[in-house]
């Protein structure tokens, strides 16, 4: 007997063979490799058995050879079930519509839950999620992936250290871990303030302690700026020196800018192709044909369909092909100098503290070698130069 599921899929029939030589017909069926099973004799001239639907047409020539007759007593399997459903159009349409609606509802967003956030942060997160298009009634496969949502939300939500995103069924779950600022230190141990680098004192404001420098003084790294000892000789007192000391510091930057360079950029032209994926096989549904671009870059966005709480082996894939062209950029000597100075300034700002100020810049040396403009630039920067030095009892 064939596999039960296979026979149900292709269909089978129950037949009654009548005739004096029913055994001869059965032997002929076996010789011709017809699929028959569950053979039972019910009388001297009658036999019943099951026969695969695909072999029914092959049975007719054998009946003429053996002078037997056949009656079909049962019809079973998917083809007959499908035919019966077609005969009951309303019933079949209702079931199909129900499954289709249930499938669509299983792939829509029905709820968005946020946990671990204060009301203010929760409201801000709701606005960010809404701007990304994640709302009730939207289809999952038209939204960004969970990884992309988590990355963008974490970057845009300033008051959160981490945001976890999880799609469970028809609900997006957001787990927020907010930033926890350390408690301010209530007590500060006695200390001096010393210079963290070479500088010329630009400005000084002392809250507590005794200033040992004044504006325009030159200090080296480690020189004391504000002492933690206050009072007159013999009546000194230890305090945690607190002050804002700004120093003028010179930084040196070197940068090379080619007068002629080649680079690749996206032109803005694109071609979209849409697929339905079935067991990891892509079936195109829109955007046929290869892109006409010679150079291009491909971005793929794919998501699986769901049915209730199950993820189906069927999905939707969008492949976006963006045209990419190689361009040649040429600078004059003056343009290359301007670009180089801007680039060097940006690189310097990345190294400086947020409250530092670039007060001035000066090109010390400029040369052209091997098609490149080489610049040596000095920057005049105002920044905080204080560093703590604990006072050990007995010093």
Coordinates of N, CA and C in Angstrom, one line a residue, residues 102-103 106-107 140 168-170 304-314:
X102 N -8.2 35.7 8.0 CA -7.4 35.4 9.2 C -5.9 35.5 8.9
X103 N -5.5 35.2 7.7 CA -4.1 35.3 7.3 C -3.7 36.8 7.3
X106 N -3.4 38.1 10.8 CA -2.3 37.6 11.5 C -1.0 38.3 11.1
X107 N -1.0 39.0 10.0 CA 0.2 39.8 9.5 C 0.0 41.3 9.7
X140 N 3.1 43.7 8.8 CA 4.4 43.4 9.2 C 5.4 43.5 8.1
X168 N 6.0 39.6 18.7 CA 5.4 38.4 19.2 C 4.0 38.3 18.6
X169 N 3.8 37.5 17.6 CA 2.4 37.4 17.0 C 2.1 38.7 16.3
X170 N 1.1 39.4 16.8 CA 0.7 40.6 16.2 C 1.0 41.8 17.0
X304 N 8.9 37.3 6.8 CA 8.0 36.1 6.7 C 6.6 36.4 7.0
X305 N 5.6 35.8 6.4 CA 4.2 35.9 6.7 C 4.0 35.1 8.0
X306 N 2.9 35.4 8.7 CA 2.5 34.7 9.9 C 1.0 34.3 9.7
X307 N 0.7 33.2 10.4 CA -0.7 32.7 10.6 C -0.9 32.4 12.0
X308 N -1.7 33.3 12.7 CA -1.9 33.3 14.1 C -0.5 33.4 14.8
X309 N -0.1 32.5 15.6 CA 1.2 32.6 16.2 C 2.3 31.8 15.5
X310 N 2.1 31.3 14.3 CA 3.1 30.5 13.6 C 3.7 31.4 12.5
X311 N 5.0 31.2 12.3 CA 5.7 31.9 11.2 C 5.7 30.9 10.1
X312 N 5.2 31.3 8.9 CA 5.0 30.4 7.8 C 6.3 30.4 6.9
X313 N 6.5 29.4 6.2 CA 7.7 29.3 5.3 C 7.4 30.1 4.0
X314 N 6.5 31.1 4.1 CA 6.2 32.0 3.0 C 6.5 33.4 3.4

